[in-house]
Coordinates of C-alpha atoms and ligand atoms in Angstrom, one line a residue:
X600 CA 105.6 105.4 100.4
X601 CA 108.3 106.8 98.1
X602 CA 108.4 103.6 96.2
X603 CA 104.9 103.8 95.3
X604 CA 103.1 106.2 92.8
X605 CA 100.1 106.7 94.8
X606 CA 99.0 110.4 96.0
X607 CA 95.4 111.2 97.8
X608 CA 95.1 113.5 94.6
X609 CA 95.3 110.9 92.5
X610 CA 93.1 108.6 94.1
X611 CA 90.5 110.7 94.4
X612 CA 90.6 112.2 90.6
X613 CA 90.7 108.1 90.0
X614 CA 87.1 107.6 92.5
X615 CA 85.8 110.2 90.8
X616 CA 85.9 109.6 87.3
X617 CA 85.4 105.7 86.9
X618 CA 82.6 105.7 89.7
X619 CA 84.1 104.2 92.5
X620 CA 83.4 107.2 95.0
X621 CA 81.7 111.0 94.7
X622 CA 81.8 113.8 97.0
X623 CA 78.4 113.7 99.3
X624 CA 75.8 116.4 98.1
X625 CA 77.5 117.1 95.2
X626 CA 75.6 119.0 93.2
X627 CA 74.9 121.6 96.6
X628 CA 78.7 122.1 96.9
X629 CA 79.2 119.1 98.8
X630 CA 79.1 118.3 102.6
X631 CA 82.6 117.8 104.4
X632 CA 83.6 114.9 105.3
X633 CA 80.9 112.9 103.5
X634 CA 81.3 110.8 100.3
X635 CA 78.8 108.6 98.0
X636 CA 80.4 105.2 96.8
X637 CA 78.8 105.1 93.3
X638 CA 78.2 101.4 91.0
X639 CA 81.9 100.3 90.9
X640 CA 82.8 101.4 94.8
X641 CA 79.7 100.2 96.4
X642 CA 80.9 96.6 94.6
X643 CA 84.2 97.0 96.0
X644 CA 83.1 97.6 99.6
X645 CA 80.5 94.7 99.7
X646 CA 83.4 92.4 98.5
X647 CA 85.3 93.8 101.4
X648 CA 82.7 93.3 103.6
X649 CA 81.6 90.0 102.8
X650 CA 85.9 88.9 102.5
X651 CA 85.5 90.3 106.2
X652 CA 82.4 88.5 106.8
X653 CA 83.6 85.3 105.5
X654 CA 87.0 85.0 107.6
X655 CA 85.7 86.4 111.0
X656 CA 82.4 84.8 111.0
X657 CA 81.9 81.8 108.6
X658 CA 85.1 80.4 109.0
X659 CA 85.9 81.5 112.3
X660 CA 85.0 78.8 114.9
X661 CA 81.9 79.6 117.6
X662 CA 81.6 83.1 115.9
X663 CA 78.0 84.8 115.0
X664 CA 76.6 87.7 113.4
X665 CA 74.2 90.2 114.7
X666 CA 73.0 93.4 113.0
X667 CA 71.7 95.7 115.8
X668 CA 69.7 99.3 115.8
X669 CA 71.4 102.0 115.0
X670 CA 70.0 104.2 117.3
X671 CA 69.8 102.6 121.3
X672 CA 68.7 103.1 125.0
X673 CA 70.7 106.4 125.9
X674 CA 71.5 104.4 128.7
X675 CA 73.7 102.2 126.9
X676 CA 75.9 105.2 126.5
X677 CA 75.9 106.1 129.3
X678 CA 77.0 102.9 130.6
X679 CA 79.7 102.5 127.9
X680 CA 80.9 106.1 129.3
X681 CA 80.0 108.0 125.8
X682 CA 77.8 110.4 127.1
X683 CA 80.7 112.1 129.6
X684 CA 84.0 110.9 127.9
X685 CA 83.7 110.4 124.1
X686 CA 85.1 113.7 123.1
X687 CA 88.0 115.6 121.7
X688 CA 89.9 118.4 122.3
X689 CA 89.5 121.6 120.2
X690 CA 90.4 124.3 119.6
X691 CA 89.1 127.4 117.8
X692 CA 91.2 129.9 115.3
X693 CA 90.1 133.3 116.7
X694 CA 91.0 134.7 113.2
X695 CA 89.6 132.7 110.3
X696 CA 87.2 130.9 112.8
X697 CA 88.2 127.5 111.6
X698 CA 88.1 124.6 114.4
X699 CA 90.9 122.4 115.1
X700 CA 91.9 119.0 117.0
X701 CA 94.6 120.0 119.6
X702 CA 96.4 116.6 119.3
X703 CA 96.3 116.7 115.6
X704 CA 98.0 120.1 115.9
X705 CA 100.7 118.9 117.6
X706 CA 100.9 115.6 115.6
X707 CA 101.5 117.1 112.6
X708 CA 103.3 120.2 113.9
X709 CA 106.2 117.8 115.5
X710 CA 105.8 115.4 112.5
X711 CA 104.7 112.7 114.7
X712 CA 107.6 113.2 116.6
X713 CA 105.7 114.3 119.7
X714 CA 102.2 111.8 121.0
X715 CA 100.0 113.9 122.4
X716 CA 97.9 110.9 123.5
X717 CA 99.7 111.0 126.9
X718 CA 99.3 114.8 127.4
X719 CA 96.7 116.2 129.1
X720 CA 94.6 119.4 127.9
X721 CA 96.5 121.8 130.1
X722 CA 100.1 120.7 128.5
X723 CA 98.5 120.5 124.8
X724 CA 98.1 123.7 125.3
X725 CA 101.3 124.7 127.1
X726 CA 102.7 122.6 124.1
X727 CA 101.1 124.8 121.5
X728 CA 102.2 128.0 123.2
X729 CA 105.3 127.1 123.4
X730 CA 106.3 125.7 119.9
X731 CA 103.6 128.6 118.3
X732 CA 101.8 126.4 116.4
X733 CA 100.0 128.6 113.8
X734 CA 96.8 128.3 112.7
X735 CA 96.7 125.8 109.2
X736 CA 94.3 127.4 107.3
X737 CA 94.8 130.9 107.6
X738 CA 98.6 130.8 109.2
X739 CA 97.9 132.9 112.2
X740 CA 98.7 132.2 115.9
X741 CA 95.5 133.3 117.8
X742 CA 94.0 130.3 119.8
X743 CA 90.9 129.7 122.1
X744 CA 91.6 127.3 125.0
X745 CA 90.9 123.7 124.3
X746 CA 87.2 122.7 124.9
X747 CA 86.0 119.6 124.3
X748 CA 83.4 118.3 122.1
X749 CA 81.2 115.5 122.3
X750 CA 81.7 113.7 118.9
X751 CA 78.4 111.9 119.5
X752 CA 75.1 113.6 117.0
X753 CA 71.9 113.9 118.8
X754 CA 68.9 113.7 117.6
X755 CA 65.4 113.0 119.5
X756 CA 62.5 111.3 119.3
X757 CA 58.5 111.8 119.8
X758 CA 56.3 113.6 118.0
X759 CA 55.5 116.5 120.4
X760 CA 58.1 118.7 122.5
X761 CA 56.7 117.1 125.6
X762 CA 57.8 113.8 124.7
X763 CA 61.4 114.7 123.0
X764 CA 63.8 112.3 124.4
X765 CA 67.2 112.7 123.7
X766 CA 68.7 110.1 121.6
X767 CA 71.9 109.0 119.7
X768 CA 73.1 107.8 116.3
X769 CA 75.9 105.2 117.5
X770 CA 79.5 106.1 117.8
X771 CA 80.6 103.1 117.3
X772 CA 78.4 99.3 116.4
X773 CA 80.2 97.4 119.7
X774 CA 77.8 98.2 122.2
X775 CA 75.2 96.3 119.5
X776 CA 77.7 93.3 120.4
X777 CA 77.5 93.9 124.2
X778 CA 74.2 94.4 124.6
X779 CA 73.3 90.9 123.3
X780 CA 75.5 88.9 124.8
X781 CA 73.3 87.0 126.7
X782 CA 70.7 86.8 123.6
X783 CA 73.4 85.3 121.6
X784 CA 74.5 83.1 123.8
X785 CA 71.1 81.5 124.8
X786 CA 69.9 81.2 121.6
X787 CA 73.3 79.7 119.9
X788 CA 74.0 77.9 123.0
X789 CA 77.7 78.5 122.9
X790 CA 80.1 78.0 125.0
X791 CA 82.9 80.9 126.2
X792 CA 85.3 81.4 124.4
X793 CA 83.0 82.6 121.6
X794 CA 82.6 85.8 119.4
X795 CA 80.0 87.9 117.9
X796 CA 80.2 90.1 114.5
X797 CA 78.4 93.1 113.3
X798 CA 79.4 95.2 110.2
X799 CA 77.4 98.6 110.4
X800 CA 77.3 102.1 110.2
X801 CA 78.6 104.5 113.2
X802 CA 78.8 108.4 113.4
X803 CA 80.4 110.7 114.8
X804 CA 81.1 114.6 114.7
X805 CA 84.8 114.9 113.7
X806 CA 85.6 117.8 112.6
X807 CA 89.4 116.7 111.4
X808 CA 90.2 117.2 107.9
X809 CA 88.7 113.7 106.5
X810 CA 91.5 112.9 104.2
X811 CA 89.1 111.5 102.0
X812 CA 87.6 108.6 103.2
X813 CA 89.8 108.1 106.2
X814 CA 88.0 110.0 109.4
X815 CA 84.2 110.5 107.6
X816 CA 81.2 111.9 110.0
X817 CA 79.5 108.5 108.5
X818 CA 81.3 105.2 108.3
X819 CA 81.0 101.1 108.9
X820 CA 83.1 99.5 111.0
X821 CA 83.4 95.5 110.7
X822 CA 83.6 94.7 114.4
X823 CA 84.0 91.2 116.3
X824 CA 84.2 91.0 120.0
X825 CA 85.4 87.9 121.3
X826 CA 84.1 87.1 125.1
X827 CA 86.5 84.5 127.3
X828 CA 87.5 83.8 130.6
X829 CA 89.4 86.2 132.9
X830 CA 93.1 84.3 132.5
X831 CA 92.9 83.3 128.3
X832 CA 92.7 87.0 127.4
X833 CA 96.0 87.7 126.9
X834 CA 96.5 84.4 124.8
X835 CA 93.4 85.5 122.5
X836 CA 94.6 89.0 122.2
X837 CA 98.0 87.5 120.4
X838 CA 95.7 85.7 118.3
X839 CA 93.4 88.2 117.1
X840 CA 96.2 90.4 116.5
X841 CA 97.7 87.8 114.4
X842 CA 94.3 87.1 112.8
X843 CA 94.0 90.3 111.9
X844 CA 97.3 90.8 110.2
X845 CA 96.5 87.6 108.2
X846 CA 93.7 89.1 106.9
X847 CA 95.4 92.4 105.6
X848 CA 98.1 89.8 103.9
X849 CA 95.6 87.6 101.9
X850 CA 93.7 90.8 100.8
X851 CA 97.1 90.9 99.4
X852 CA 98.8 94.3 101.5
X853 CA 102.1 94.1 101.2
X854 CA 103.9 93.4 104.9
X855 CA 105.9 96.5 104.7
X856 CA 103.1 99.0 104.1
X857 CA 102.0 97.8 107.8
X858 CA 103.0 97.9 111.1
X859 CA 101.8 97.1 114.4
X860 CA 101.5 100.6 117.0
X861 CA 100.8 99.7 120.8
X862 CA 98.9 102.1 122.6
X863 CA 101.1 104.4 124.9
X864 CA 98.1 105.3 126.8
X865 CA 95.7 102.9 127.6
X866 CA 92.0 103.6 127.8
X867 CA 91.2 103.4 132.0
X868 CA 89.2 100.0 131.2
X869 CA 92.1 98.5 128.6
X870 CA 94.6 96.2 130.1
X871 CA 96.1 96.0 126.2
X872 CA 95.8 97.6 122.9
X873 CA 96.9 98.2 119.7
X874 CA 96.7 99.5 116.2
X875 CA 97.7 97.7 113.1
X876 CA 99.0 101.1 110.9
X877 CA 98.9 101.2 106.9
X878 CA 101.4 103.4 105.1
X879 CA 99.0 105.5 103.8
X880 CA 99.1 108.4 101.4
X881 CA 99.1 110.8 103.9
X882 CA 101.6 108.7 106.3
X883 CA 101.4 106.0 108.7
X884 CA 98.1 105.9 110.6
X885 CA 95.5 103.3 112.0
X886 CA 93.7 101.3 109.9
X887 CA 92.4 98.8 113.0
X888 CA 92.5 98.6 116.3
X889 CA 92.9 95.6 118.8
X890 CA 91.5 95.6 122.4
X891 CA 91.4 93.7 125.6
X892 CA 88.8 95.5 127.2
X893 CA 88.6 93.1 130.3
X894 CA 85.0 92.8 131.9
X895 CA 84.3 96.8 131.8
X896 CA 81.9 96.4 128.8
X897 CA 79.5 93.6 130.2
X898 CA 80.1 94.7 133.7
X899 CA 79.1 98.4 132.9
X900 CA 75.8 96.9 130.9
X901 CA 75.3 94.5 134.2
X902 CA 75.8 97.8 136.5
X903 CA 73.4 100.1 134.8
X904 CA 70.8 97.5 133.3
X905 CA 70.1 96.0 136.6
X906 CA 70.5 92.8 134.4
X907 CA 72.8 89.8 135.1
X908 CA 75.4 89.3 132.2
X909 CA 77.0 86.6 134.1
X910 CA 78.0 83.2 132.3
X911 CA 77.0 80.1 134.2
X912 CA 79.7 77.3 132.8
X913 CA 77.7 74.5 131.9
X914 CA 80.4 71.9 132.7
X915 CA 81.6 73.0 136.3
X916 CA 78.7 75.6 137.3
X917 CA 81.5 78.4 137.3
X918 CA 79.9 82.0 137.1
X919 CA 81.9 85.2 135.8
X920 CA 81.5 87.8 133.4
X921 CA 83.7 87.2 130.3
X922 CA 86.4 89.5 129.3
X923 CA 86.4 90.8 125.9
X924 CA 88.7 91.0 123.0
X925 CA 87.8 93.5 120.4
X926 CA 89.1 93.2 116.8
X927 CA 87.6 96.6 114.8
X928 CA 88.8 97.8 111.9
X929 CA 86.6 100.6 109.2
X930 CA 85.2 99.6 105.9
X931 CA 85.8 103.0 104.3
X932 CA 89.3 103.0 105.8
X933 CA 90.2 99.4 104.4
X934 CA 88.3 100.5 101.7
X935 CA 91.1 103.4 101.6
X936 CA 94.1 101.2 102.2
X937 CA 93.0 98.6 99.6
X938 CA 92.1 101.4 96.9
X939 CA 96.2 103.4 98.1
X940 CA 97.6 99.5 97.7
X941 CA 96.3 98.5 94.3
X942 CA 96.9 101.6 92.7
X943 CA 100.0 101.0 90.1
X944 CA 101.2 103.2 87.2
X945 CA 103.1 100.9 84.9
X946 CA 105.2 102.2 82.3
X947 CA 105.3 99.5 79.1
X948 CA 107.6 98.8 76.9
X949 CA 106.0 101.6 74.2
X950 CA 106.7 103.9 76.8
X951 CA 102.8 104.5 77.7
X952 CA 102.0 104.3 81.1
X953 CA 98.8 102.6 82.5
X954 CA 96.6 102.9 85.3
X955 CA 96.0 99.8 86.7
X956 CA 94.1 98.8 90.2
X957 CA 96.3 95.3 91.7
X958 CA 93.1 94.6 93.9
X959 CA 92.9 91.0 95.2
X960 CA 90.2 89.3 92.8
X961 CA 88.2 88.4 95.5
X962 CA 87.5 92.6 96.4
X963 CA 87.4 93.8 93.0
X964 CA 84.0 95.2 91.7
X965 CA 83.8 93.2 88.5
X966 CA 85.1 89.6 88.4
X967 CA 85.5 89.8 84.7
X968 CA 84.3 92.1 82.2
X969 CA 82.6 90.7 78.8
X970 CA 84.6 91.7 75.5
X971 CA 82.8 90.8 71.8
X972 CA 86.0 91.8 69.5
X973 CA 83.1 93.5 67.0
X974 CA 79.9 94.6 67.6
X975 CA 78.6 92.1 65.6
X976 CA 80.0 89.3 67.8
X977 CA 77.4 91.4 70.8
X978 CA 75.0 88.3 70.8
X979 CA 77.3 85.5 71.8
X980 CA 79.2 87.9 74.2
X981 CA 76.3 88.6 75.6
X982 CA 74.8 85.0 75.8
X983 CA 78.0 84.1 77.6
X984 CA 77.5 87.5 79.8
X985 CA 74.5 86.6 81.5
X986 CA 75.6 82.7 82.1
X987 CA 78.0 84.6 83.8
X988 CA 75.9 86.8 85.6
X989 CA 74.6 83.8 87.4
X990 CA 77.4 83.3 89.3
X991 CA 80.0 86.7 89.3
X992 CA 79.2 90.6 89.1
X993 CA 80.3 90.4 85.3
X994 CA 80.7 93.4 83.3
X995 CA 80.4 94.4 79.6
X996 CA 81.7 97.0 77.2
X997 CA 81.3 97.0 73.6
X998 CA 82.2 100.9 73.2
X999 CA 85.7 101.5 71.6
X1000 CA 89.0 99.3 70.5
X1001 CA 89.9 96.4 71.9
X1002 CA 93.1 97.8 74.0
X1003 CA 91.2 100.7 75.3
X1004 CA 88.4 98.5 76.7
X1005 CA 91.5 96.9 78.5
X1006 CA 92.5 100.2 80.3
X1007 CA 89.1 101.1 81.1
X1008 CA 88.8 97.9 83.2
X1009 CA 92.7 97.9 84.0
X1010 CA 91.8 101.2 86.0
X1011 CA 88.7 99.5 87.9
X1012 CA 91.0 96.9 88.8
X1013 CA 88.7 93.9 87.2
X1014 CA 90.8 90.9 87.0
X1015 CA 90.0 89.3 83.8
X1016 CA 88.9 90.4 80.2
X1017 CA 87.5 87.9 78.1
X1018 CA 87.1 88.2 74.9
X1019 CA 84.5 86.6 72.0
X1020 CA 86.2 86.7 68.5
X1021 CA 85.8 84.9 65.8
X1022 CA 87.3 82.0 66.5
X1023 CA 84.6 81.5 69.4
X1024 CA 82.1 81.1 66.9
X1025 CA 84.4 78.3 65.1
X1026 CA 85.8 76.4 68.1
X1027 CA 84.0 77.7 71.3
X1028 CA 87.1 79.3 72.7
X1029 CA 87.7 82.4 74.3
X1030 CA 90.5 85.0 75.2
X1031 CA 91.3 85.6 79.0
X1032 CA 93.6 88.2 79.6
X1033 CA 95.2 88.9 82.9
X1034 CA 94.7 92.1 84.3
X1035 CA 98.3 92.1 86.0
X1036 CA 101.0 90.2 83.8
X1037 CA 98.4 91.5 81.1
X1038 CA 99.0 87.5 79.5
X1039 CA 96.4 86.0 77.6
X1040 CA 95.2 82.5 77.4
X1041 CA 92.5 80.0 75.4
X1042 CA 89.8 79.0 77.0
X1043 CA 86.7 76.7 76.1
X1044 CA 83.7 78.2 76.8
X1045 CA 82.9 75.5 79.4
X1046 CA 85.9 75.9 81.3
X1047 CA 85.0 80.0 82.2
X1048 CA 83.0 79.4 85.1
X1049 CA 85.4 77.3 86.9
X1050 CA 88.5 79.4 86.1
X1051 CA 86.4 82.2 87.6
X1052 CA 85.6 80.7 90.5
X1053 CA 89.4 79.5 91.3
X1054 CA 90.9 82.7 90.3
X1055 CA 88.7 85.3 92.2
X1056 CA 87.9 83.1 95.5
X1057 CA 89.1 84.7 99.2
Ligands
ATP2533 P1 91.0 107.3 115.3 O1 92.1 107.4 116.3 O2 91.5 107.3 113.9 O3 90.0 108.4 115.5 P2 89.7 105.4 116.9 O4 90.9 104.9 117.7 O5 88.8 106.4 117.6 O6 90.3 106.0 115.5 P3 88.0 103.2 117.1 O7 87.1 103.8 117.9 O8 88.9 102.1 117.7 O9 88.9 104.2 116.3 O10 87.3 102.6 115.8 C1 87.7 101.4 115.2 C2 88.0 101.6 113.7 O11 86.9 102.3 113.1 C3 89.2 102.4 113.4 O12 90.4 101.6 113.5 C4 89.0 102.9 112.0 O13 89.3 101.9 111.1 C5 87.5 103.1 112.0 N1 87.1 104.5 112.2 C6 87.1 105.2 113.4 N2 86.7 106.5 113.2 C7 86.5 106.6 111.9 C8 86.1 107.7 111.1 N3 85.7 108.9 111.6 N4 86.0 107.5 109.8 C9 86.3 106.3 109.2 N5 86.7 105.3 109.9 C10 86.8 105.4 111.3

C-alpha cells in the first residue's frame, strides 16, 4: 500500500466526522468491536448491497433471494457442526488479563511469514514458547494454555426458567440458504444448477482487535450458495471465483490491491477453497471467501432433520443431493475495502491538498448534491432538488462558498455537483462538475436526469 495515502487512522477520523460511521454506544464510552453507520454510510452500504444484489441475483441466471430468521432450530447448528467446532483458540495474558487469538499471535509475530492455520493447538503453543511471543498490550510473556471459545452468542427463549431453551444468534446467514433448499426449489421450480441469495446480519464473539470495521461482533454477509451436480463443481467453483473478482473490478478496485489466497488447510467437508485478499490498511487479508463445500451441508440437514433433501431430475428421474458452491463475502468488510480504495489526497496545482472519496458512482451515498450559487437562487435549486429526489438520493447544501461546498462533497465521495446560477434562470442550464477530473460541463435542465442515470448506473 505504499503508493496510496490511506491509513486506518485516517479513515476512521474521515467516518467520523462527515457521518459515514460512529463508534457503537458512544456516548457510554463505546462497545468494542461495534460501530453505527450514520446518514451518509448507511447510503453507502445499501448501494453496496443492492450493487451486490443486482449482479448475483437479478442478473444472475436461475438465482433467488431469501431473507431467513436470524435466530434457528439449535439443531441446525448442530448439524452444520457450530455447536462443537465453531471456535478459536485463545489465549489469556496472565498479567494485564487481556485475551488473545493464538493464530493471530503468531500471524503477526512472524509477519505472516508463519500460517498457523495448519498447526494444531499443541504446536501454537510450542510455537509461542519458543519464539516468546510477548503479550501486545502490556509486553509481558506470561501465557495460559490455549482454550477454545465458542464464538457463537447464546441467548434463550421462554418466558419462565422451566421453559429456557438455549438458542443462537447465527454465525453465519448460509445455513438460511440450506435450510430452504427444497422450499426454494419447489416453489421456483428450478432446475439444478441453480443459486440462492441472502444478505443479513451474523454474529459472533470475536474478541480480535476489530480493526475498525473488519472482524465486528455484528456484521452482514452477502452470501450465494450455488447447488449443482456432484461432477460440475469444480467447473462452477472457477466461475464463481471469477464472478466474484469481476465484481470487485467494476466496483472499480484496482487489480493489484487484490489477490487470490487458496486455503492451505481445508475445512474436513471442503474439497476447494479460497479467499479473494484486499491490500488493506492493515495488510493483505480476506475480504471473501469461495467454497466447494460438496454435499456436507444438505447431507448434514438430511441426516439430522430426518428430511429428504434429495433432488429428483425432472428429465431423467436421477436423485442426488447437490453439491454446493459458496460465494460469501461481508458488507462491512467491502464496505472497508471500498471506503481504503476511494480514499485519495490530491495535491492541486495551488498546492492545497483535497480529500476526495473515488467511490464508483453507483456505491456512493449521494448521486449528486444540489448547489444554488446564492442563496437567493434556493428556490429553483430546490425545485430541481426534489425532481431529482424522485429518482436518485440527491443532496443539498446552500451553507458556505461555492469551492468549499465542493470539498465537503469531494470528501463524501458524491460524484456530481450541480450548480443553479444565474444563467439557469436565463437559459435553463446548469453546471455539472466532476467529482474526479473536477471538469465542469453545461447542461439543460432536461438533460440531468438522463446524465444521472448513465453516469451513476452498476
Ligand atoms: P476470518 O478468517 O476473517 O475470520 P472467515 O473465514 O471466518 O473470516 P467466513 O466464515 O468465510 O469468514 O465468512 C465470510 C465472509 O464474512 C468473510 O470473507 C468476511 O468478508 C465476512 N466476515 C467474517 N467474519 C467477520 C467479522 N467478524 N466481521 C466482519 N466481517 C466478517
Amino acid at each position: 500500500m505504499a503508493t496510496k495515502a490511506v491509513t486506518m487512522e485516517k479513515l476512521v477520523a474521515l467516518c467520523k466526522a462527515r457521518g459515514i460511521i460512529f463508534p457503537g454506544s458512544e456516548i457510554y464510552g463505546g462497545m468494542g468491536n461495534t460501530w453505527d453507520y450514520g446518514p451518509v454510510g448507511v447510503e453507502i452500504k445499501n448501494n453496496i448491497k443492492r450493487a451486490w444484489w443486482k449482479r448475483f441475483v437479478q442478473e444472475s441466471d436461475n438465482s433467488f433471494g431469501v431473507d431467513a430468521a436470524i435466530l434457528m432450530n439449535a439443531r441446525v447448528w448442530e448439524a452444520s457442526g457450530h455447536t462443537t467446532s465453531f471456535s478459536d483458540p485463545k489465549m489469556d495474558c496472565k498479567e494485564c488479563k487481556s485475551r488473545h487469538r493464538a493464530d493471530t499471535l503468531i500471524e503477526a509475530h512472524s509477519k505472516g511469514k508463519v500460517n498457523p492455520d495448519t498447526m494444531t493447538n499443541a504446536e501454537m503453543e510450542a510455537y509461542i514458547q519458543e519464539h516468546q511471543v510477548h503479550c501486545p498490550i502490556c509486553g509481558k510473556f506470561n501465557w495460559t494454555n490455549i482454550r477454545t471459545f465458542n464464538l457463537m452468542f447464546e441467548t434463550s427463549r421462554g418466558v419462565t426458567d422451566e421453559s429456557q431453551n438455549k438458542i443462537y444468534l447465527r454465525p453465519e446467514t448460509a445455513q438460511g440458504e440450506f435450510v430452504n433448499f427444497l422450499n426454494v426449489q419447489r416453489t421456483t421450480r428450478a432446475k439444478v444448477p441453480f443459486g440462492i441469495a441472502q444478505i443479513g446480519k451474523a454474529f459472533r464473539n470475536e474478541i480480535t482487535p476489530g480493526n475498525f470495521i473488519f472482524r465486528t461482533i455484528e456484521f452482514e454477509q452477502m452470501e450465494h450458495q450455488w447447488f449443482c451436480k456432484e461432477g460440475t463443481d469444480s467447473e462452477y467453483y472457477a466461475e464463481f471465483k471469477s464472478k466474484a473478482w469481476q465484481f470487485l473490478l467494476d466496483l472499480s478496485f484496482k487489480p493489484e490491491h487484490l489477490r487470490f489466497k487458496d486455503h492451505d488447510k481445508l475445512a474436513h467437508y471442503a474439497k476447494e477453497a479460497c479467499d479473494i485478499q484486499y491490500d488493506f490498511p492493515m495488510g493483505w487479508s480476506e475480504l471473501n471467501g469461495i467454497h466447494n463445500r460438496t454435499d456436507y451441508d444438505l447431507s448434514r440437514h438430511q441426516e439430522y432433520s430426518g428430511k429428504t433433501m434429495t433432488y429428483i431430475d425432472p428429465v431423467n428421474g436421477e436423485r442426488f443431493i447437490p453439491y454446493v458452491i459458496e460465494y460469501s463475502i461481508g458488507a462491512d468488510r467491502l464496505m472497508l475495502a471500498a471506503l481504503s480504495e476511494a480514499y485519495d489526497e490530491e495535491t492541486l496545482e495551488n498546492g492545497e491538498v483535497r480529500n476526495v472519496m473515488r467511490f464508483h458512482p453507483a456505491i456512493a451515498a449521494y448521486k449528486a448534491a444540489v448547489l444554488p450559487l446564492q442563496k437567493n437562487l434556493a428556490p429553483q435549486a430546490k425545485e430541481l432538488l426534489a425532481k431529482l429526489k424522485k429518482h436518485f438520493n440527491v443532496t443539498y447544501d446552500e451553507a458556505g462558498s461555492i469551492g468549499k461546498r465542493y470539498r465537503r462533497q469531494d470528501e463524501i465521495g458524491t460524484p456530481y455537483c450541480i450548480t443553479i446560477d444565474f444563467d439557469t434562470l436565463e437559459n435553463g442550464t446548469v453546471t455539472v462538475r466532476d467529482r474526479d477530473s473536477m471538469d465542469q460541463v453545461r447542461l439543460d435542465l432536461g438533460g440531468v436526469i438522463a446524465f444521472l442515470t448513465e453516469k451513476t448506473a452498476f
